Amino acid sequence: MMNRTRIQSGFTLLEVMITVVIIGIVAGMAVPRFGPVYDRLKMRTVVRDITSNFRVARSMAIADKDQFGLFFDDAAKTITLFRDEINPADYKFDGGDIVVSVDTIPSEFIWFATDCDNDVLAFRPNGSAGFNGGGNFWTLGLTENAVCVSSTNILASTGRVQTNSY
């Protein structure tokens, strides 16, 4: 009679269970660290959306050959994009101006402000910016896991938008 040795391949149930337990422990340690990362990413997304509003207003002014503005309402936490129809030289959001869109700032952003008079920043048909004041916009976002401070500066002569987040 011939003795044949069997070659075993594969994993035992015990080996698979130990691997699953180890992966579970490592995942359990990593999950709490994703909270702050998620909050920071969410805040950066909001800052990018705000910056996008500036760029959209400038693009619409150039494309439509008309003045468009952004009105910042800190009390309602909204940014209103409007066509500046009523007295464009004042850089003011008047009742007769045509509202294009209204964006609401998420509640995590506890403060935002601008140093422009009347809280309005406008873009002329040639792409340059018009405002009375400094042309700056700031936000402060705060969650349990993260803090986000951003500043946006608009260069009056070219309408260039530059944003910094911290």
JSON list of C-alpha atoms in Angstrom, two decimals:
[
{"chain": "A", "resi": 1, "resn": "MET", "atom": "CA", "xyz": [0.00, 0.00, 0.00]},
{"chain": "A", "resi": 2, "resn": "MET", "atom": "CA", "xyz": [1.27, 3.46, -0.88]},
{"chain": "A", "resi": 3, "resn": "ASN", "atom": "CA", "xyz": [1.30, 6.26, 1.65]},
{"chain": "A", "resi": 4, "resn": "ARG", "atom": "CA", "xyz": [0.37, 9.50, 0.12]},
{"chain": "A", "resi": 5, "resn": "THR", "atom": "CA", "xyz": [0.77, 12.72, 2.00]},
{"chain": "A", "resi": 6, "resn": "ARG", "atom": "CA", "xyz": [-1.89, 15.27, 1.51]},
{"chain": "A", "resi": 7, "resn": "ILE", "atom": "CA", "xyz": [-0.92, 18.84, 0.71]},
{"chain": "A", "resi": 8, "resn": "GLN", "atom": "CA", "xyz": [-3.30, 21.16, 2.48]},
{"chain": "A", "resi": 9, "resn": "SER", "atom": "CA", "xyz": [-4.10, 24.58, 1.11]},
{"chain": "A", "resi": 10, "resn": "GLY", "atom": "CA", "xyz": [-6.40, 27.35, 2.29]},
{"chain": "A", "resi": 11, "resn": "PHE", "atom": "CA", "xyz": [-7.15, 28.90, 5.65]},
{"chain": "A", "resi": 12, "resn": "THR", "atom": "CA", "xyz": [-8.81, 27.45, 8.69]},
{"chain": "A", "resi": 13, "resn": "LEU", "atom": "CA", "xyz": [-11.87, 29.06, 10.16]},
{"chain": "A", "resi": 14, "resn": "LEU", "atom": "CA", "xyz": [-9.84, 30.07, 13.22]},
{"chain": "A", "resi": 15, "resn": "GLU", "atom": "CA", "xyz": [-7.30, 31.95, 11.09]},
{"chain": "A", "resi": 16, "resn": "VAL", "atom": "CA", "xyz": [-10.04, 33.82, 9.24]},
{"chain": "A", "resi": 17, "resn": "MET", "atom": "CA", "xyz": [-11.78, 34.80, 12.51]},
{"chain": "A", "resi": 18, "resn": "ILE", "atom": "CA", "xyz": [-8.54, 36.09, 14.05]},
{"chain": "A", "resi": 19, "resn": "THR", "atom": "CA", "xyz": [-7.90, 38.21, 10.93]},
{"chain": "A", "resi": 20, "resn": "VAL", "atom": "CA", "xyz": [-11.42, 39.67, 11.06]},
{"chain": "A", "resi": 21, "resn": "VAL", "atom": "CA", "xyz": [-11.02, 40.55, 14.76]},
{"chain": "A", "resi": 22, "resn": "ILE", "atom": "CA", "xyz": [-7.67, 42.29, 14.13]},
{"chain": "A", "resi": 23, "resn": "ILE", "atom": "CA", "xyz": [-9.12, 44.30, 11.23]},
{"chain": "A", "resi": 24, "resn": "GLY", "atom": "CA", "xyz": [-12.09, 45.28, 13.43]},
{"chain": "A", "resi": 25, "resn": "ILE", "atom": "CA", "xyz": [-9.82, 46.51, 16.22]},
{"chain": "A", "resi": 26, "resn": "VAL", "atom": "CA", "xyz": [-7.69, 48.59, 13.83]},
{"chain": "A", "resi": 27, "resn": "ALA", "atom": "CA", "xyz": [-10.80, 50.06, 12.18]},
{"chain": "A", "resi": 28, "resn": "GLY", "atom": "CA", "xyz": [-12.26, 50.88, 15.60]},
{"chain": "A", "resi": 29, "resn": "MET", "atom": "CA", "xyz": [-9.16, 52.87, 16.46]},
{"chain": "A", "resi": 30, "resn": "ALA", "atom": "CA", "xyz": [-9.20, 54.78, 13.14]},
{"chain": "A", "resi": 31, "resn": "VAL", "atom": "CA", "xyz": [-12.88, 55.81, 13.02]},
{"chain": "A", "resi": 32, "resn": "PRO", "atom": "CA", "xyz": [-12.74, 58.52, 15.72]},
{"chain": "A", "resi": 33, "resn": "ARG", "atom": "CA", "xyz": [-9.96, 60.23, 13.78]},
{"chain": "A", "resi": 34, "resn": "PHE", "atom": "CA", "xyz": [-12.18, 60.73, 10.72]},
{"chain": "A", "resi": 35, "resn": "GLY", "atom": "CA", "xyz": [-14.49, 63.22, 12.51]},
{"chain": "A", "resi": 36, "resn": "PRO", "atom": "CA", "xyz": [-12.09, 66.18, 12.44]},
{"chain": "A", "resi": 37, "resn": "VAL", "atom": "CA", "xyz": [-11.00, 65.38, 8.89]},
{"chain": "A", "resi": 38, "resn": "TYR", "atom": "CA", "xyz": [-14.62, 65.31, 7.69]},
{"chain": "A", "resi": 39, "resn": "ASP", "atom": "CA", "xyz": [-15.40, 68.62, 9.45]},
{"chain": "A", "resi": 40, "resn": "ARG", "atom": "CA", "xyz": [-12.36, 70.34, 7.92]},
{"chain": "A", "resi": 41, "resn": "LEU", "atom": "CA", "xyz": [-13.28, 69.08, 4.44]},
{"chain": "A", "resi": 42, "resn": "LYS", "atom": "CA", "xyz": [-16.87, 70.25, 4.87]},
{"chain": "A", "resi": 43, "resn": "MET", "atom": "CA", "xyz": [-15.69, 73.72, 5.90]},
{"chain": "A", "resi": 44, "resn": "ARG", "atom": "CA", "xyz": [-13.25, 73.97, 3.00]},
{"chain": "A", "resi": 45, "resn": "THR", "atom": "CA", "xyz": [-16.08, 73.04, 0.65]},
{"chain": "A", "resi": 46, "resn": "VAL", "atom": "CA", "xyz": [-18.21, 75.91, 1.99]},
{"chain": "A", "resi": 47, "resn": "VAL", "atom": "CA", "xyz": [-15.30, 78.34, 1.56]},
{"chain": "A", "resi": 48, "resn": "ARG", "atom": "CA", "xyz": [-14.86, 77.13, -2.04]},
{"chain": "A", "resi": 49, "resn": "ASP", "atom": "CA", "xyz": [-18.59, 77.63, -2.66]},
{"chain": "A", "resi": 50, "resn": "ILE", "atom": "CA", "xyz": [-18.37, 81.21, -1.35]},
{"chain": "A", "resi": 51, "resn": "THR", "atom": "CA", "xyz": [-15.36, 81.89, -3.57]},
{"chain": "A", "resi": 52, "resn": "SER", "atom": "CA", "xyz": [-17.31, 80.40, -6.46]},
{"chain": "A", "resi": 53, "resn": "ASN", "atom": "CA", "xyz": [-20.08, 82.96, -5.88]},
{"chain": "A", "resi": 54, "resn": "PHE", "atom": "CA", "xyz": [-17.57, 85.77, -6.42]},
{"chain": "A", "resi": 55, "resn": "ARG", "atom": "CA", "xyz": [-16.32, 84.19, -9.64]},
{"chain": "A", "resi": 56, "resn": "VAL", "atom": "CA", "xyz": [-19.84, 83.51, -10.93]},
{"chain": "A", "resi": 57, "resn": "ALA", "atom": "CA", "xyz": [-20.84, 87.14, -10.32]},
{"chain": "A", "resi": 58, "resn": "ARG", "atom": "CA", "xyz": [-17.78, 88.36, -12.23]},
{"chain": "A", "resi": 59, "resn": "SER", "atom": "CA", "xyz": [-18.41, 85.91, -15.10]},
{"chain": "A", "resi": 60, "resn": "MET", "atom": "CA", "xyz": [-22.05, 86.93, -15.37]},
{"chain": "A", "resi": 61, "resn": "ALA", "atom": "CA", "xyz": [-21.09, 90.63, -15.44]},
{"chain": "A", "resi": 62, "resn": "ILE", "atom": "CA", "xyz": [-18.68, 90.01, -18.32]},
{"chain": "A", "resi": 63, "resn": "ALA", "atom": "CA", "xyz": [-21.02, 87.68, -20.23]},
{"chain": "A", "resi": 64, "resn": "ASP", "atom": "CA", "xyz": [-24.18, 89.80, -19.86]},
{"chain": "A", "resi": 65, "resn": "LYS", "atom": "CA", "xyz": [-22.37, 93.16, -20.16]},
{"chain": "A", "resi": 66, "resn": "ASP", "atom": "CA", "xyz": [-24.15, 94.36, -17.03]},
{"chain": "A", "resi": 67, "resn": "GLN", "atom": "CA", "xyz": [-23.20, 94.97, -13.41]},
{"chain": "A", "resi": 68, "resn": "PHE", "atom": "CA", "xyz": [-23.76, 92.10, -10.98]},
{"chain": "A", "resi": 69, "resn": "GLY", "atom": "CA", "xyz": [-23.27, 92.21, -7.24]},
{"chain": "A", "resi": 70, "resn": "LEU", "atom": "CA", "xyz": [-23.13, 90.13, -4.10]},
{"chain": "A", "resi": 71, "resn": "PHE", "atom": "CA", "xyz": [-25.00, 91.20, -0.98]},
{"chain": "A", "resi": 72, "resn": "PHE", "atom": "CA", "xyz": [-23.81, 89.69, 2.31]},
{"chain": "A", "resi": 73, "resn": "ASP", "atom": "CA", "xyz": [-26.49, 89.44, 5.01]},
{"chain": "A", "resi": 74, "resn": "ASP", "atom": "CA", "xyz": [-24.84, 88.37, 8.26]},
{"chain": "A", "resi": 75, "resn": "ALA", "atom": "CA", "xyz": [-28.12, 88.26, 10.20]},
{"chain": "A", "resi": 76, "resn": "ALA", "atom": "CA", "xyz": [-29.78, 85.84, 7.76]},
{"chain": "A", "resi": 77, "resn": "LYS", "atom": "CA", "xyz": [-26.45, 84.16, 6.88]},
{"chain": "A", "resi": 78, "resn": "THR", "atom": "CA", "xyz": [-27.09, 84.52, 3.17]},
{"chain": "A", "resi": 79, "resn": "ILE", "atom": "CA", "xyz": [-25.19, 85.67, 0.11]},
{"chain": "A", "resi": 80, "resn": "THR", "atom": "CA", "xyz": [-27.42, 87.12, -2.59]},
{"chain": "A", "resi": 81, "resn": "LEU", "atom": "CA", "xyz": [-26.25, 87.31, -6.20]},
{"chain": "A", "resi": 82, "resn": "PHE", "atom": "CA", "xyz": [-28.13, 90.06, -8.01]},
{"chain": "A", "resi": 83, "resn": "ARG", "atom": "CA", "xyz": [-28.18, 92.08, -11.24]},
{"chain": "A", "resi": 84, "resn": "ASP", "atom": "CA", "xyz": [-27.54, 95.68, -10.18]},
{"chain": "A", "resi": 85, "resn": "GLU", "atom": "CA", "xyz": [-30.32, 97.46, -12.09]},
{"chain": "A", "resi": 86, "resn": "ILE", "atom": "CA", "xyz": [-31.23, 100.28, -9.71]},
{"chain": "A", "resi": 87, "resn": "ASN", "atom": "CA", "xyz": [-28.50, 102.92, -9.42]},
{"chain": "A", "resi": 88, "resn": "PRO", "atom": "CA", "xyz": [-25.40, 100.75, -10.03]},
{"chain": "A", "resi": 89, "resn": "ALA", "atom": "CA", "xyz": [-23.01, 103.55, -9.04]},
{"chain": "A", "resi": 90, "resn": "ASP", "atom": "CA", "xyz": [-24.07, 103.25, -5.38]},
{"chain": "A", "resi": 91, "resn": "TYR", "atom": "CA", "xyz": [-22.97, 99.61, -4.98]},
{"chain": "A", "resi": 92, "resn": "LYS", "atom": "CA", "xyz": [-26.11, 98.91, -3.01]},
{"chain": "A", "resi": 93, "resn": "PHE", "atom": "CA", "xyz": [-28.68, 96.10, -3.07]},
{"chain": "A", "resi": 94, "resn": "ASP", "atom": "CA", "xyz": [-31.98, 97.85, -3.75]},
{"chain": "A", "resi": 95, "resn": "GLY", "atom": "CA", "xyz": [-35.49, 96.42, -3.81]},
{"chain": "A", "resi": 96, "resn": "GLY", "atom": "CA", "xyz": [-35.75, 96.69, -7.61]},
{"chain": "A", "resi": 97, "resn": "ASP", "atom": "CA", "xyz": [-32.56, 94.77, -8.33]},
{"chain": "A", "resi": 98, "resn": "ILE", "atom": "CA", "xyz": [-33.04, 91.35, -9.92]},
{"chain": "A", "resi": 99, "resn": "VAL", "atom": "CA", "xyz": [-32.11, 88.47, -7.60]},
{"chain": "A", "resi": 100, "resn": "VAL", "atom": "CA", "xyz": [-30.28, 85.71, -9.46]},
{"chain": "A", "resi": 101, "resn": "SER", "atom": "CA", "xyz": [-29.64, 83.37, -6.51]},
{"chain": "A", "resi": 102, "resn": "VAL", "atom": "CA", "xyz": [-29.50, 83.26, -2.74]},
{"chain": "A", "resi": 103, "resn": "ASP", "atom": "CA", "xyz": [-27.08, 80.93, -0.96]},
{"chain": "A", "resi": 104, "resn": "THR", "atom": "CA", "xyz": [-27.36, 80.17, 2.73]},
{"chain": "A", "resi": 105, "resn": "ILE", "atom": "CA", "xyz": [-24.20, 79.78, 4.78]},
{"chain": "A", "resi": 106, "resn": "PRO", "atom": "CA", "xyz": [-24.26, 76.59, 6.93]},
{"chain": "A", "resi": 107, "resn": "SER", "atom": "CA", "xyz": [-24.82, 76.99, 10.67]},
{"chain": "A", "resi": 108, "resn": "GLU", "atom": "CA", "xyz": [-21.24, 75.85, 11.41]},
{"chain": "A", "resi": 109, "resn": "PHE", "atom": "CA", "xyz": [-20.10, 79.24, 10.10]},
{"chain": "A", "resi": 110, "resn": "ILE", "atom": "CA", "xyz": [-20.88, 81.36, 13.11]},
{"chain": "A", "resi": 111, "resn": "TRP", "atom": "CA", "xyz": [-19.63, 84.63, 11.64]},
{"chain": "A", "resi": 112, "resn": "PHE", "atom": "CA", "xyz": [-18.94, 86.22, 8.30]},
{"chain": "A", "resi": 113, "resn": "ALA", "atom": "CA", "xyz": [-18.31, 89.85, 7.45]},
{"chain": "A", "resi": 114, "resn": "THR", "atom": "CA", "xyz": [-17.11, 92.25, 4.79]},
{"chain": "A", "resi": 115, "resn": "ASP", "atom": "CA", "xyz": [-15.47, 95.65, 4.95]},
{"chain": "A", "resi": 116, "resn": "CYS", "atom": "CA", "xyz": [-17.51, 96.91, 1.98]},
{"chain": "A", "resi": 117, "resn": "ASP", "atom": "CA", "xyz": [-20.09, 99.61, 2.63]},
{"chain": "A", "resi": 118, "resn": "ASN", "atom": "CA", "xyz": [-23.70, 98.38, 2.40]},
{"chain": "A", "resi": 119, "resn": "ASP", "atom": "CA", "xyz": [-22.26, 94.82, 2.51]},
{"chain": "A", "resi": 120, "resn": "VAL", "atom": "CA", "xyz": [-22.21, 94.81, -1.30]},
{"chain": "A", "resi": 121, "resn": "LEU", "atom": "CA", "xyz": [-19.44, 93.95, -3.71]},
{"chain": "A", "resi": 122, "resn": "ALA", "atom": "CA", "xyz": [-20.17, 94.45, -7.41]},
{"chain": "A", "resi": 123, "resn": "PHE", "atom": "CA", "xyz": [-18.53, 93.41, -10.67]},
{"chain": "A", "resi": 124, "resn": "ARG", "atom": "CA", "xyz": [-18.62, 95.68, -13.71]},
{"chain": "A", "resi": 125, "resn": "PRO", "atom": "CA", "xyz": [-19.07, 94.50, -17.33]},
{"chain": "A", "resi": 126, "resn": "ASN", "atom": "CA", "xyz": [-15.29, 94.74, -17.91]},
{"chain": "A", "resi": 127, "resn": "GLY", "atom": "CA", "xyz": [-14.64, 92.30, -15.03]},
{"chain": "A", "resi": 128, "resn": "SER", "atom": "CA", "xyz": [-13.30, 94.84, -12.57]},
{"chain": "A", "resi": 129, "resn": "ALA", "atom": "CA", "xyz": [-14.76, 95.06, -9.09]},
{"chain": "A", "resi": 130, "resn": "GLY", "atom": "CA", "xyz": [-16.64, 97.98, -7.64]},
{"chain": "A", "resi": 131, "resn": "PHE", "atom": "CA", "xyz": [-17.19, 98.60, -3.95]},
{"chain": "A", "resi": 132, "resn": "ASN", "atom": "CA", "xyz": [-16.92, 101.24, -1.28]},
{"chain": "A", "resi": 133, "resn": "GLY", "atom": "CA", "xyz": [-14.45, 99.96, 1.29]},
{"chain": "A", "resi": 134, "resn": "GLY", "atom": "CA", "xyz": [-11.64, 97.43, 1.29]},
{"chain": "A", "resi": 135, "resn": "GLY", "atom": "CA", "xyz": [-13.01, 94.58, -0.83]},
{"chain": "A", "resi": 136, "resn": "ASN", "atom": "CA", "xyz": [-12.41, 91.90, 1.81]},
{"chain": "A", "resi": 137, "resn": "PHE", "atom": "CA", "xyz": [-14.65, 89.10, 3.06]},
{"chain": "A", "resi": 138, "resn": "TRP", "atom": "CA", "xyz": [-14.03, 86.90, 6.13]},
{"chain": "A", "resi": 139, "resn": "THR", "atom": "CA", "xyz": [-15.65, 83.77, 7.54]},
{"chain": "A", "resi": 140, "resn": "LEU", "atom": "CA", "xyz": [-15.28, 81.87, 10.81]},
{"chain": "A", "resi": 141, "resn": "GLY", "atom": "CA", "xyz": [-16.46, 78.27, 10.99]},
{"chain": "A", "resi": 142, "resn": "LEU", "atom": "CA", "xyz": [-16.56, 76.31, 14.22]},
{"chain": "A", "resi": 143, "resn": "THR", "atom": "CA", "xyz": [-17.50, 72.70, 14.99]},
{"chain": "A", "resi": 144, "resn": "GLU", "atom": "CA", "xyz": [-16.74, 70.32, 17.82]},
{"chain": "A", "resi": 145, "resn": "ASN", "atom": "CA", "xyz": [-13.72, 68.99, 15.93]},
{"chain": "A", "resi": 146, "resn": "ALA", "atom": "CA", "xyz": [-12.44, 71.84, 13.76]},
{"chain": "A", "resi": 147, "resn": "VAL", "atom": "CA", "xyz": [-12.04, 75.59, 13.32]},
{"chain": "A", "resi": 148, "resn": "CYS", "atom": "CA", "xyz": [-11.89, 77.28, 9.90]},
{"chain": "A", "resi": 149, "resn": "VAL", "atom": "CA", "xyz": [-10.97, 80.90, 9.27]},
{"chain": "A", "resi": 150, "resn": "SER", "atom": "CA", "xyz": [-10.95, 82.21, 5.72]},
{"chain": "A", "resi": 151, "resn": "SER", "atom": "CA", "xyz": [-10.29, 85.55, 4.11]},
{"chain": "A", "resi": 152, "resn": "THR", "atom": "CA", "xyz": [-11.15, 86.55, 0.57]},
{"chain": "A", "resi": 153, "resn": "ASN", "atom": "CA", "xyz": [-9.72, 89.63, -1.12]},
{"chain": "A", "resi": 154, "resn": "ILE", "atom": "CA", "xyz": [-11.05, 91.16, -4.32]},
{"chain": "A", "resi": 155, "resn": "LEU", "atom": "CA", "xyz": [-8.67, 93.27, -6.38]},
{"chain": "A", "resi": 156, "resn": "ALA", "atom": "CA", "xyz": [-10.69, 96.24, -7.63]},
{"chain": "A", "resi": 157, "resn": "SER", "atom": "CA", "xyz": [-8.85, 96.88, -10.89]},
{"chain": "A", "resi": 158, "resn": "THR", "atom": "CA", "xyz": [-9.12, 93.33, -12.25]},
{"chain": "A", "resi": 159, "resn": "GLY", "atom": "CA", "xyz": [-11.83, 91.69, -10.14]},
{"chain": "A", "resi": 160, "resn": "ARG", "atom": "CA", "xyz": [-9.37, 88.93, -9.23]},
{"chain": "A", "resi": 161, "resn": "VAL", "atom": "CA", "xyz": [-10.55, 86.78, -6.31]},
{"chain": "A", "resi": 162, "resn": "GLN", "atom": "CA", "xyz": [-8.01, 85.38, -3.85]},
{"chain": "A", "resi": 163, "resn": "THR", "atom": "CA", "xyz": [-9.03, 83.20, -0.89]},
{"chain": "A", "resi": 164, "resn": "ASN", "atom": "CA", "xyz": [-6.95, 81.94, 2.01]},
{"chain": "A", "resi": 165, "resn": "SER", "atom": "CA", "xyz": [-8.17, 79.33, 4.51]},
{"chain": "A", "resi": 166, "resn": "TYR", "atom": "CA", "xyz": [-6.63, 78.45, 7.83]}
]
